[in-house]
Short mmCIF file of C-alpha atoms and ligand atoms in Angstrom, two decimals:
data_model
loop_
_atom_site.label_atom_id
_atom_site.label_comp_id
_atom_site.label_asym_id
_atom_site.label_seq_id
_atom_site.Cartn_x
_atom_site.Cartn_y
_atom_site.Cartn_z
CA MET Y 1437 -32.27 -58.83 -64.00
CA TYR Y 1438 -29.43 -56.31 -63.69
CA SER Y 1439 -26.72 -56.82 -61.07
CA ILE Y 1440 -26.56 -54.54 -58.04
CA ARG Y 1441 -23.48 -52.93 -59.60
CA THR Y 1442 -25.31 -52.04 -62.82
CA ARG Y 1443 -28.38 -50.82 -60.95
CA LEU Y 1444 -26.29 -48.71 -58.60
CA THR Y 1445 -24.43 -47.17 -61.53
CA LEU Y 1446 -27.62 -46.48 -63.49
CA TRP Y 1447 -29.28 -44.81 -60.50
CA TYR Y 1448 -26.21 -42.83 -59.74
CA ALA Y 1449 -25.77 -41.75 -63.37
CA SER Y 1450 -29.41 -40.68 -63.75
CA ALA Y 1451 -29.37 -38.70 -60.50
CA LEU Y 1452 -26.09 -37.07 -61.49
CA ALA Y 1453 -27.35 -36.24 -65.02
CA VAL Y 1454 -30.50 -34.58 -63.65
CA GLY Y 1455 -28.41 -32.68 -61.08
CA LEU Y 1456 -25.89 -31.50 -63.67
CA VAL Y 1457 -28.57 -30.35 -66.14
CA LEU Y 1458 -30.40 -28.42 -63.41
CA PHE Y 1459 -27.16 -26.90 -62.20
CA ALA Y 1460 -26.13 -25.87 -65.74
CA ALA Y 1461 -29.57 -24.40 -66.46
CA ALA Y 1462 -29.44 -22.39 -63.22
CA ILE Y 1463 -25.99 -21.01 -64.10
CA TRP Y 1464 -27.06 -20.14 -67.66
CA VAL Y 1465 -30.26 -18.38 -66.55
CA SER Y 1466 -28.53 -16.39 -63.82
CA THR Y 1467 -25.73 -15.32 -66.23
CA TRP Y 1468 -28.30 -14.30 -68.83
CA GLN Y 1469 -30.23 -12.30 -66.23
CA SER Y 1470 -27.20 -10.49 -64.86
CA LEU Y 1471 -25.93 -9.61 -68.37
CA ARG Y 1472 -29.37 -8.24 -69.32
CA THR Y 1473 -29.59 -6.21 -66.10
CA GLU Y 1474 -26.10 -4.89 -66.69
CA ALA Y 1475 -27.01 -3.79 -70.28
CA ASP Y 1476 -30.14 -2.19 -68.98
CA ARG Y 1477 -28.34 -0.28 -66.29
CA SER Y 1478 -25.71 1.02 -68.69
CA LEU Y 1479 -28.44 2.44 -70.99
CA GLN Y 1480 -30.14 4.18 -68.08
CA ILE Y 1481 -26.82 5.67 -67.01
CA GLU Y 1482 -26.26 6.97 -70.58
CA HIS Y 1483 -29.73 8.51 -70.48
CA GLN Y 1484 -28.94 10.28 -67.19
CA HIS Y 1485 -25.54 11.39 -68.52
CA LEU Y 1486 -27.16 12.92 -71.62
CA ALA Y 1487 -29.68 14.88 -69.56
CA GLN Y 1488 -26.88 16.07 -67.31
CA PHE Y 1489 -24.61 16.93 -70.28
CA LEU Y 1490 -27.31 18.97 -72.02
CA ARG Y 1491 -28.19 20.78 -68.79
CA GLU Y 1492 -24.55 21.84 -68.44
CA GLN Y 1493 -24.11 22.82 -72.11
CA LEU Y 1494 -27.37 24.68 -72.53
CA SER Y 1495 -27.22 26.66 -69.28
CA ASP Y 1496 -24.84 29.40 -70.62
CA ALA Y 1497 -25.90 30.19 -74.12
CA ARG Y 1498 -28.02 28.65 -76.83
CA VAL Y 1499 -25.98 26.13 -78.65
CA ASN Y 1500 -26.81 23.83 -81.50
CA LEU Y 1501 -28.60 20.79 -80.10
CA ARG Y 1502 -27.69 18.57 -83.02
CA GLU Y 1503 -23.97 19.35 -82.51
CA GLU Y 1504 -24.20 18.73 -78.78
CA LEU Y 1505 -25.89 15.40 -79.40
CA ALA Y 1506 -23.22 14.43 -81.95
CA GLU Y 1507 -20.50 15.32 -79.44
CA PHE Y 1508 -22.16 13.26 -76.74
CA ALA Y 1509 -22.67 10.32 -79.11
CA GLN Y 1510 -18.95 10.22 -79.87
CA ALA Y 1511 -18.18 9.52 -76.25
CA LEU Y 1512 -20.66 6.62 -76.06
CA PRO Y 1513 -19.14 3.21 -75.26
CA ASP Y 1514 -18.57 0.71 -78.06
CA GLY Y 1515 -21.71 -0.95 -79.35
CA THR Y 1516 -24.05 1.81 -78.12
CA SER Y 1517 -26.00 3.94 -80.65
CA MET Y 1518 -28.20 6.92 -80.10
CA GLU Y 1519 -31.07 8.58 -81.98
CA ALA Y 1520 -33.04 11.69 -81.04
CA ARG Y 1521 -36.38 12.84 -82.45
CA SER Y 1522 -38.68 15.68 -81.71
CA LEU Y 1523 -41.90 14.90 -79.84
CA ALA Y 1524 -43.61 14.99 -83.21
CA GLY Y 1525 -41.20 12.33 -84.51
CA ALA Y 1526 -38.91 14.46 -86.73
CA LEU Y 1527 -35.30 13.21 -86.72
CA ILE Y 1528 -32.97 15.53 -84.78
CA TYR Y 1529 -29.92 13.34 -84.62
CA SER Y 1530 -28.97 9.73 -85.39
CA ASP Y 1531 -25.55 8.04 -85.30
CA ALA Y 1532 -26.96 4.94 -86.91
CA SER Y 1533 -29.02 5.25 -90.00
CA ALA Y 1534 -32.50 3.76 -90.15
CA PHE Y 1535 -32.61 2.56 -86.55
CA PRO Y 1536 -36.09 0.93 -86.22
CA TRP Y 1537 -37.49 3.84 -84.16
CA ALA Y 1538 -41.07 2.71 -84.70
CA LYS Y 1539 -40.42 -0.64 -83.09
CA THR Y 1540 -39.24 0.94 -79.84
CA HIS Y 1541 -41.74 1.68 -77.11
CA ALA Y 1542 -43.66 4.91 -76.99
CA ALA Y 1543 -42.22 7.86 -75.12
CA ASN Y 1544 -42.69 8.38 -71.37
CA GLU Y 1545 -41.91 4.72 -70.76
CA LEU Y 1546 -38.59 4.05 -69.11
CA ARG Y 1547 -38.98 0.40 -70.12
CA PRO Y 1548 -36.15 -1.39 -71.91
CA GLY Y 1549 -36.85 -3.73 -74.79
CA VAL Y 1550 -35.06 -5.75 -77.45
CA VAL Y 1551 -35.22 -5.25 -81.25
CA THR Y 1552 -33.49 -7.09 -84.04
CA TRP Y 1553 -31.68 -4.74 -86.40
CA LYS Y 1554 -29.38 -5.65 -89.28
CA GLY Y 1555 -29.27 -9.25 -88.07
CA ASP Y 1556 -28.11 -8.29 -84.56
CA ARG Y 1557 -30.15 -8.03 -81.39
CA TYR Y 1558 -30.23 -4.67 -79.66
CA GLN Y 1559 -31.34 -3.71 -76.22
CA PHE Y 1560 -32.91 -0.21 -76.33
CA LEU Y 1561 -34.18 2.41 -73.96
CA ARG Y 1562 -36.49 5.09 -75.35
CA SER Y 1563 -37.38 7.96 -73.15
CA PRO Y 1564 -38.11 11.71 -73.21
CA ILE Y 1565 -35.53 14.29 -72.21
CA SER Y 1566 -36.57 17.69 -70.99
CA VAL Y 1567 -33.93 20.30 -70.25
CA GLU Y 1568 -35.32 23.80 -69.58
CA ASP Y 1569 -37.76 24.43 -72.45
CA LEU Y 1570 -36.16 21.76 -74.64
CA ARG Y 1571 -38.24 18.55 -74.96
CA PHE Y 1572 -37.50 15.66 -77.26
CA ASN Y 1573 -37.27 11.85 -77.29
CA VAL Y 1574 -34.07 9.87 -77.34
CA VAL Y 1575 -33.42 6.18 -77.88
CA PHE Y 1576 -30.23 4.42 -76.78
CA ALA Y 1577 -29.49 1.02 -78.32
CA LEU Y 1578 -26.84 -1.40 -77.11
CA SER Y 1579 -25.79 -4.27 -79.35
CA LEU Y 1580 -26.38 -7.63 -77.58
CA GLY Y 1581 -24.02 -9.44 -79.97
CA SER Y 1582 -21.24 -9.95 -77.46
CA MET Y 1583 -23.65 -10.93 -74.70
CA ASP Y 1584 -25.29 -13.46 -77.02
CA ARG Y 1585 -21.92 -14.85 -77.99
CA THR Y 1586 -20.92 -15.21 -74.32
CA LEU Y 1587 -24.15 -17.01 -73.54
CA GLN Y 1588 -23.74 -19.24 -76.55
CA ARG Y 1589 -20.18 -20.12 -75.54
CA LEU Y 1590 -21.43 -20.94 -72.03
CA PHE Y 1591 -24.20 -23.10 -73.50
CA TRP Y 1592 -21.84 -25.16 -75.67
CA LEU Y 1593 -19.35 -25.45 -72.85
CA MET Y 1594 -22.04 -26.99 -70.69
CA VAL Y 1595 -23.40 -29.24 -73.43
CA GLY Y 1596 -19.88 -30.52 -73.99
CA SER Y 1597 -18.80 -30.89 -70.40
CA ILE Y 1598 -21.92 -32.55 -68.91
CA PRO Y 1599 -21.46 -35.85 -70.84
CA ALA Y 1600 -17.74 -35.78 -70.09
CA VAL Y 1601 -18.34 -35.28 -66.35
CA LEU Y 1602 -21.05 -37.97 -66.47
CA LEU Y 1603 -18.74 -40.43 -68.20
CA LEU Y 1604 -15.91 -39.77 -65.77
CA SER Y 1605 -18.02 -40.10 -62.65
CA CYS Y 1606 -19.83 -43.21 -63.95
CA SER Y 1607 -16.54 -44.96 -64.60
CA GLY Y 1608 -15.48 -43.90 -61.10
CA GLY Y 1609 -18.79 -45.24 -59.76
CA VAL Y 1610 -18.39 -48.57 -61.56
CA TRP Y 1611 -14.86 -48.93 -60.25
CA LEU Y 1612 -15.93 -48.06 -56.69
CA SER Y 1613 -18.95 -50.37 -56.66
CA ARG Y 1614 -16.86 -53.20 -58.14
CA ARG Y 1615 -14.32 -52.70 -55.36
CA ALA Y 1616 -17.04 -52.50 -52.68
CA LEU Y 1617 -18.93 -55.56 -53.94
CA LYS Y 1618 -15.89 -57.73 -54.63
CA PRO Y 1619 -16.09 -59.39 -51.18
CA VAL Y 1620 -19.74 -60.25 -51.89
CA ASP Y 1621 -18.63 -62.07 -55.06
CA GLU Y 1622 -16.01 -63.88 -53.03
CA ILE Y 1623 -18.61 -64.91 -50.44
CA THR Y 1624 -20.90 -66.14 -53.24
CA THR Y 1625 -18.13 -68.21 -54.81
CA ALA Y 1626 -17.14 -69.66 -51.43
CA ALA Y 1627 -20.79 -70.39 -50.55
CA LYS Y 1628 -21.28 -72.15 -53.91
CA SER Y 1629 -18.39 -74.48 -53.17
CA ILE Y 1630 -19.94 -75.67 -49.89
CA GLY Y 1631 -22.00 -78.78 -50.55
CA ILE Y 1632 -24.19 -80.85 -48.25
CA GLU Y 1633 -21.28 -83.31 -47.80
CA ASP Y 1634 -18.85 -80.70 -46.44
CA LEU Y 1635 -21.01 -78.58 -44.17
CA SER Y 1636 -18.07 -78.30 -41.77
CA GLN Y 1637 -16.48 -75.72 -44.10
CA ARG Y 1638 -16.71 -72.06 -43.07
CA LEU Y 1639 -16.37 -68.79 -44.96
CA ALA Y 1640 -13.36 -66.56 -44.31
CA VAL Y 1641 -14.54 -63.64 -42.17
CA PRO Y 1642 -13.07 -60.25 -43.22
CA LYS Y 1643 -12.21 -58.27 -40.08
CA THR Y 1644 -13.71 -55.05 -41.44
CA GLY Y 1645 -16.38 -54.51 -38.79
CA ASP Y 1646 -18.95 -53.75 -41.51
CA GLU Y 1647 -21.97 -55.37 -43.14
CA LEU Y 1648 -19.73 -57.83 -45.01
CA GLN Y 1649 -18.19 -59.12 -41.80
CA ARG Y 1650 -21.68 -59.54 -40.35
CA LEU Y 1651 -22.84 -61.27 -43.55
CA SER Y 1652 -19.98 -63.81 -43.38
CA GLU Y 1653 -20.56 -64.39 -39.67
CA THR Y 1654 -24.28 -64.91 -40.22
CA TRP Y 1655 -23.50 -67.33 -43.04
CA ASN Y 1656 -21.16 -69.26 -40.77
CA GLU Y 1657 -23.73 -69.39 -37.99
CA MET Y 1658 -26.29 -70.70 -40.46
CA LEU Y 1659 -23.81 -73.31 -41.71
CA ALA Y 1660 -23.21 -74.42 -38.11
CA ARG Y 1661 -26.96 -74.78 -37.55
CA LEU Y 1662 -27.32 -76.68 -40.82
CA GLU Y 1663 -24.39 -78.94 -39.95
CA ASP Y 1664 -25.93 -79.68 -36.57
CA ALA Y 1665 -29.41 -80.34 -38.02
CA PHE Y 1666 -28.00 -82.44 -40.84
CA GLY Y 1667 -25.87 -84.43 -38.40
CA ARG Y 1668 -28.89 -85.12 -36.21
CA LEU Y 1669 -30.91 -86.13 -39.24
CA SER Y 1670 -28.25 -88.56 -40.46
CA ARG Y 1671 -27.89 -90.05 -36.98
CA PHE Y 1672 -31.66 -90.33 -36.74
CA THR Y 1673 -31.88 -92.12 -40.10
CA ALA Y 1674 -29.02 -94.44 -39.23
CA ASP Y 1675 -30.55 -95.24 -35.82
CA ALA Y 1676 -33.99 -95.75 -37.31
CA SER Y 1677 -32.63 -98.15 -39.95
CA HIS Y 1678 -30.70 -100.00 -37.29
CA GLU Y 1679 -33.76 -100.36 -35.08
CA LEU Y 1680 -35.85 -101.57 -38.00
CA ARG Y 1681 -33.27 -104.13 -39.06
CA THR Y 1682 -33.45 -106.03 -35.75
CA PRO Y 1683 -37.15 -107.03 -35.88
CA LEU Y 1684 -36.86 -107.61 -39.63
CA ALA Y 1685 -33.91 -109.96 -39.08
CA VAL Y 1686 -35.88 -111.84 -36.40
CA ILE Y 1687 -38.90 -112.16 -38.72
CA ARG Y 1688 -36.72 -113.34 -41.60
CA SER Y 1689 -34.70 -115.87 -39.63
CA THR Y 1690 -37.78 -117.23 -37.85
CA ALA Y 1691 -39.54 -117.73 -41.15
CA GLU Y 1692 -36.46 -119.30 -42.80
CA ILE Y 1693 -35.63 -121.67 -39.95
CA THR Y 1694 -39.25 -122.71 -39.48
CA GLY Y 1695 -39.68 -123.37 -43.17
CA ARG Y 1696 -36.57 -125.52 -43.58
CA ARG Y 1697 -38.43 -128.68 -42.56
CA SER Y 1698 -41.93 -129.65 -41.55
CA ARG Y 1699 -42.76 -129.04 -37.91
CA SER Y 1700 -45.50 -129.57 -35.40
CA GLU Y 1701 -48.50 -127.28 -35.39
CA GLU Y 1702 -47.37 -125.87 -32.09
CA ALA Y 1703 -43.96 -124.98 -33.51
CA TYR Y 1704 -45.64 -123.18 -36.39
CA ARG Y 1705 -47.90 -121.33 -34.01
CA SER Y 1706 -45.01 -120.20 -31.89
CA ALA Y 1707 -43.04 -119.08 -34.96
CA LEU Y 1708 -46.02 -117.14 -36.29
CA SER Y 1709 -46.61 -115.52 -32.94
CA ALA Y 1710 -42.94 -114.48 -32.78
CA ILE Y 1711 -43.30 -112.98 -36.26
CA ALA Y 1712 -46.53 -111.20 -35.25
CA SER Y 1713 -44.96 -109.74 -32.14
CA GLU Y 1714 -41.90 -108.47 -34.03
CA SER Y 1715 -44.19 -106.98 -36.69
CA GLU Y 1716 -46.12 -105.25 -33.95
CA ARG Y 1717 -42.88 -103.83 -32.59
CA MET Y 1718 -41.93 -102.63 -36.06
CA THR Y 1719 -45.35 -101.02 -36.55
CA ALA Y 1720 -45.01 -99.24 -33.20
CA LEU Y 1721 -41.54 -97.99 -34.19
CA ILE Y 1722 -42.73 -96.82 -37.60
CA ASP Y 1723 -45.68 -95.01 -35.96
CA ASP Y 1724 -43.31 -93.25 -33.59
CA LEU Y 1725 -40.98 -92.26 -36.45
CA LEU Y 1726 -43.89 -90.96 -38.46
CA PHE Y 1727 -45.10 -88.91 -35.51
CA LEU Y 1728 -41.64 -87.41 -34.98
CA SER Y 1729 -41.12 -86.57 -38.64
CA ARG Y 1730 -44.53 -84.88 -38.74
CA CYS Y 1731 -43.54 -82.93 -35.64
CA ASP Y 1732 -40.35 -81.84 -37.43
CA ALA Y 1733 -42.19 -80.88 -40.60
CA ASN Y 1734 -44.80 -79.07 -38.50
CA ASN Y 1735 -47.66 -80.86 -40.21
CA LEU Y 1736 -49.03 -82.81 -37.29
CA ASP Y 1737 -52.80 -82.54 -37.32
CA LEU Y 1738 -53.66 -81.99 -33.66
CA PRO Y 1739 -57.07 -80.35 -33.25
CA MET Y 1740 -57.02 -78.37 -30.00
CA GLY Y 1741 -59.78 -77.89 -27.47
CA PRO Y 1742 -60.49 -78.03 -23.72
CA VAL Y 1743 -59.23 -81.33 -22.30
CA PRO Y 1744 -60.36 -82.63 -18.87
CA LEU Y 1745 -56.99 -83.52 -17.33
CA ASP Y 1746 -58.49 -85.55 -14.45
CA GLN Y 1747 -60.22 -87.83 -16.97
CA VAL Y 1748 -57.01 -88.21 -18.99
CA LEU Y 1749 -55.11 -89.21 -15.85
CA ARG Y 1750 -57.75 -91.76 -14.87
CA ASP Y 1751 -57.66 -93.26 -18.40
CA ALA Y 1752 -53.87 -93.50 -18.15
CA GLN Y 1753 -54.20 -95.20 -14.76
CA VAL Y 1754 -56.49 -97.86 -16.24
CA LEU Y 1755 -54.16 -98.47 -19.18
CA LEU Y 1756 -51.00 -98.60 -17.05
CA SER Y 1757 -52.47 -100.76 -14.27
CA PRO Y 1758 -51.66 -104.19 -15.78
CA ALA Y 1759 -47.98 -103.30 -16.23
CA ALA Y 1760 -47.84 -101.82 -12.71
CA ALA Y 1761 -49.64 -104.81 -11.19
CA ALA Y 1762 -47.25 -107.22 -12.92
CA ARG Y 1763 -44.40 -105.65 -10.91
CA ARG Y 1764 -46.44 -104.95 -7.76
CA ILE Y 1765 -46.03 -101.24 -8.26
CA GLN Y 1766 -48.62 -98.98 -6.65
CA LEU Y 1767 -50.03 -96.45 -9.08
CA HIS Y 1768 -51.46 -93.33 -7.40
CA VAL Y 1769 -53.42 -90.73 -9.30
CA ALA Y 1770 -54.16 -87.29 -7.81
CA THR Y 1771 -56.40 -85.47 -10.32
CA GLY Y 1772 -56.43 -82.13 -8.45
CA GLU Y 1773 -59.28 -79.69 -9.03
CA PRO Y 1774 -62.27 -81.66 -10.43
CA GLY Y 1775 -63.42 -80.55 -13.89
CA CYS Y 1776 -60.18 -78.59 -14.46
CA THR Y 1777 -59.47 -78.44 -18.19
CA VAL Y 1778 -56.36 -77.61 -20.15
CA TRP Y 1779 -56.13 -76.37 -23.75
CA GLY Y 1780 -54.78 -79.09 -26.01
CA ASN Y 1781 -55.34 -82.32 -27.88
CA GLU Y 1782 -56.79 -85.05 -25.71
CA ALA Y 1783 -55.26 -88.04 -27.50
CA ALA Y 1784 -51.81 -86.39 -27.54
CA ILE Y 1785 -51.95 -85.50 -23.81
CA ARG Y 1786 -53.08 -89.05 -23.00
CA ARG Y 1787 -50.15 -90.39 -25.01
CA LEU Y 1788 -47.78 -88.09 -23.13
CA ALA Y 1789 -49.14 -89.28 -19.75
CA LEU Y 1790 -48.76 -92.90 -20.91
CA ILE Y 1791 -45.17 -92.41 -22.09
CA LEU Y 1792 -44.13 -90.80 -18.78
CA GLY Y 1793 -46.17 -93.31 -16.71
CA ASP Y 1794 -44.80 -96.26 -18.66
CA ASN Y 1795 -41.21 -95.03 -18.13
CA ALA Y 1796 -41.89 -94.50 -14.42
CA ILE Y 1797 -43.07 -98.11 -14.13
CA LYS Y 1798 -40.24 -99.48 -16.31
CA TYR Y 1799 -37.57 -97.75 -14.27
CA SER Y 1800 -39.10 -98.42 -10.80
CA HIS Y 1801 -38.03 -101.17 -8.47
CA ASP Y 1802 -40.53 -103.99 -8.03
CA GLY Y 1803 -43.05 -103.08 -5.35
CA GLY Y 1804 -42.38 -99.34 -5.74
CA TYR Y 1805 -44.64 -96.28 -6.11
CA VAL Y 1806 -45.59 -94.18 -9.11
CA HIS Y 1807 -47.58 -90.92 -8.76
CA LEU Y 1808 -49.52 -89.24 -11.59
CA THR Y 1809 -50.60 -85.76 -10.51
CA GLY Y 1810 -52.62 -82.95 -12.08
CA GLU Y 1811 -52.14 -79.65 -10.26
CA ARG Y 1812 -53.41 -76.19 -11.07
CA ARG Y 1813 -51.16 -73.18 -10.35
CA GLY Y 1814 -52.69 -69.94 -11.51
CA GLU Y 1815 -53.33 -70.02 -15.24
CA GLN Y 1816 -51.28 -73.18 -15.73
CA VAL Y 1817 -52.02 -76.81 -14.97
CA PHE Y 1818 -49.11 -79.17 -14.32
CA LEU Y 1819 -49.00 -82.83 -15.22
CA ARG Y 1820 -46.41 -84.56 -13.06
CA VAL Y 1821 -45.22 -88.17 -13.06
CA GLU Y 1822 -42.96 -89.20 -10.17
CA ASP Y 1823 -41.29 -92.42 -9.24
CA LYS Y 1824 -38.86 -93.61 -6.58
CA GLY Y 1825 -37.08 -95.82 -9.07
CA ILE Y 1826 -33.54 -96.16 -10.34
CA GLY Y 1827 -33.30 -92.47 -11.33
CA ILE Y 1828 -31.10 -90.97 -14.04
CA PRO Y 1829 -27.38 -90.41 -13.47
CA HIS Y 1830 -26.39 -86.75 -13.64
CA SER Y 1831 -24.19 -87.39 -16.71
CA ASP Y 1832 -27.16 -88.87 -18.65
CA LEU Y 1833 -29.62 -86.07 -17.92
CA PRO Y 1834 -28.69 -83.79 -20.87
CA PHE Y 1835 -29.21 -86.63 -23.36
CA VAL Y 1836 -32.39 -88.42 -22.28
CA PHE Y 1837 -34.59 -86.30 -24.60
CA GLN Y 1838 -32.49 -87.13 -27.66
CA ARG Y 1839 -33.96 -89.53 -30.20
CA PHE Y 1840 -32.88 -93.16 -29.79
CA TYR Y 1841 -30.98 -92.30 -26.63
CA ARG Y 1842 -31.20 -95.05 -24.05
CA GLY Y 1843 -29.52 -94.53 -20.74
CA ALA Y 1844 -27.10 -97.02 -19.26
CA ASN Y 1845 -29.74 -97.77 -16.58
CA ALA Y 1846 -32.20 -98.77 -19.33
CA ARG Y 1847 -29.77 -101.07 -21.09
CA GLU Y 1848 -28.75 -102.77 -17.83
CA GLY Y 1849 -32.38 -103.18 -16.82
CA GLY Y 1850 -33.03 -105.06 -20.08
CA ASN Y 1851 -35.80 -102.70 -21.17
CA ASN Y 1852 -36.38 -102.96 -24.86
CA GLY Y 1853 -37.70 -99.47 -25.59
CA PHE Y 1854 -36.42 -97.66 -28.68
CA GLY Y 1855 -35.29 -94.58 -26.80
CA LEU Y 1856 -37.98 -92.48 -28.52
CA GLY Y 1857 -40.47 -92.05 -25.63
CA LEU Y 1858 -39.09 -88.78 -24.21
CA ALA Y 1859 -38.50 -87.37 -27.72
CA LEU Y 1860 -42.18 -88.02 -28.53
CA ALA Y 1861 -43.19 -86.49 -25.18
CA THR Y 1862 -41.11 -83.39 -26.01
CA GLY Y 1863 -42.76 -83.15 -29.45
CA ILE Y 1864 -46.22 -83.27 -27.85
CA ALA Y 1865 -45.29 -80.73 -25.15
CA GLU Y 1866 -43.89 -78.35 -27.76
CA ARG Y 1867 -47.13 -78.51 -29.72
CA HIS Y 1868 -48.76 -77.31 -26.50
CA ARG Y 1869 -46.27 -74.41 -26.18
CA SER Y 1870 -44.55 -76.18 -23.32
CA ALA Y 1871 -41.61 -78.46 -22.51
CA VAL Y 1872 -40.90 -81.55 -20.46
CA ARG Y 1873 -38.88 -80.77 -17.32
CA VAL Y 1874 -37.06 -83.43 -15.40
CA THR Y 1875 -35.44 -83.68 -11.99
CA SER Y 1876 -33.85 -86.99 -11.24
CA SER Y 1877 -31.10 -88.69 -9.31
CA PRO Y 1878 -30.29 -92.33 -8.72
CA GLU Y 1879 -30.96 -91.79 -4.98
CA ALA Y 1880 -34.30 -90.00 -5.13
CA GLY Y 1881 -35.88 -91.31 -8.34
CA SER Y 1882 -37.34 -89.19 -11.11
CA SER Y 1883 -39.97 -86.51 -11.56
CA PHE Y 1884 -41.16 -85.39 -15.03
CA GLU Y 1885 -43.40 -82.34 -15.34
CA VAL Y 1886 -45.23 -80.59 -18.19
CA ALA Y 1887 -47.07 -77.27 -17.78
CA PHE Y 1888 -50.27 -76.83 -19.85
CA HIS Y 1889 -52.12 -73.60 -20.54
CA ARG Y 1890 -55.79 -73.31 -19.65
CA SER Y 1891 -56.73 -71.25 -22.68
CA PRO Y 1892 -55.51 -70.92 -26.29
CA GLU Y 1893 -53.79 -67.51 -25.72
P1 LIG G 351 -36.79 -95.68 -23.56
O1 LIG G 351 -37.55 -95.67 -22.28
O2 LIG G 351 -37.50 -96.35 -24.65
O3 LIG G 351 -35.40 -96.14 -23.40
P2 LIG G 351 -37.15 -92.83 -23.45
O4 LIG G 351 -36.91 -91.79 -24.49
O5 LIG G 351 -38.51 -92.93 -22.92
O6 LIG G 351 -36.67 -94.18 -24.09
O7 LIG G 351 -36.14 -92.56 -22.30
C1 LIG G 351 -34.80 -92.29 -22.60
C2 LIG G 351 -33.91 -92.71 -21.44
O8 LIG G 351 -34.19 -91.88 -20.30
C3 LIG G 351 -34.19 -94.10 -20.95
O9 LIG G 351 -33.45 -95.02 -21.69
C4 LIG G 351 -33.75 -94.03 -19.51
O10 LIG G 351 -32.37 -94.20 -19.42
C5 LIG G 351 -34.07 -92.64 -19.10
N1 LIG G 351 -35.36 -92.52 -18.39
C6 LIG G 351 -36.56 -92.10 -18.87
N2 LIG G 351 -37.52 -92.08 -17.91
C7 LIG G 351 -36.91 -92.51 -16.77
C8 LIG G 351 -37.34 -92.72 -15.41
N3 LIG G 351 -38.59 -92.50 -15.02
N4 LIG G 351 -36.42 -93.17 -14.52
C9 LIG G 351 -35.15 -93.37 -14.89
N5 LIG G 351 -34.68 -93.23 -16.14
C10 LIG G 351 -35.54 -92.80 -17.06
#
């Protein structure tokens, strides 16, 4: 494929060539026309002069017509010849022998024409002259040799100068486009040198206020986004590996220590159950990671349909009850309008309610309250989970939705979550064209809310 520079030059050269040829043709045709008209006019003037001359000469006394014609012919401009014949065709006078009289138009036609005579082209005008009782035909012929030579010179001048002009302007065009596109080459070279390991590099931005400045700025913005995304991805991978190492280390050390010597059946059972529970934790973590990576890759298969929110909340209540009961926490469910449906994926919305409900229980004081509410407002239905628990410090609020982020309150409380719950909840909400909103303070507890749409639009 040709470079932009070559394509620009080729387009420019073709357009210029067509323009120049048309321009030259127009000049040539208009010169040819005006020279022909000029020749024509001069013959007609000679014709009028002759009629006038004869009228003056013949008015006094009868003079010899042939002599008068010869006298007139002498005064004709260079390159003009004259021949006169009677109406019957008999030669009266000719200043050029054997002029091809027969090839000229018939009398009574004041129509000019062109004949070739002795290798030269002649423009002629044949027409009758009648002065008093004298009637005869006369033909004036003007040699077109000089006109033809002028036109030929013009033609060769154009044929010679068009390629020269084309060559000059194309070299100018190449030089200009090279100059104009040089910064693009520089940007390309700079962009090539930026690898995945040095995404912090930025392109130099030319302060020209034009497309190239915007191009560099856009590149830099894209690099910043890439750097941010890549940074998050690396952190995510590092955190995920770290989280997976812990249960793996427990499994490995339990198996090693237990196997070092023979033990009681009970000891084996307890070791195996520790291994099973760590494996379960690992499986849960891997499931969460898989879900998040599918969310990122946008290939999460979530068939959508009408979901009865009241039923989802009641299911969540049943599933959360044992954990709530263990800490004497009262779990209230207000399902709102009975039969009210939202548009979404039932399993995903149930999972979202469980994540938020589970957090509310985890971060509540023993004997506290947790409310799960479904509430319709216009075309939206809100799922809200509130607790009067330990709340989230103001400084932690911007980070709680980040993957693997666990607030100081969570670490102090000894909760062993992975810090992925709210990230999963966000992923689910986003698939429902929504977001998770939070209001929380250590004094008042927390409230998480997600708005669902009632229909697919
Ligand atoms: P995890 O609960 O596994 O730590 P999450 O992503 O669910 O991870 O939550 C992230 C952090 O947000 C928690 O570590 C905790 O600090 C804070 N958080 C979430 N829900 C609540 C809540 N209801 N009350 C107080 N803090 C909360």
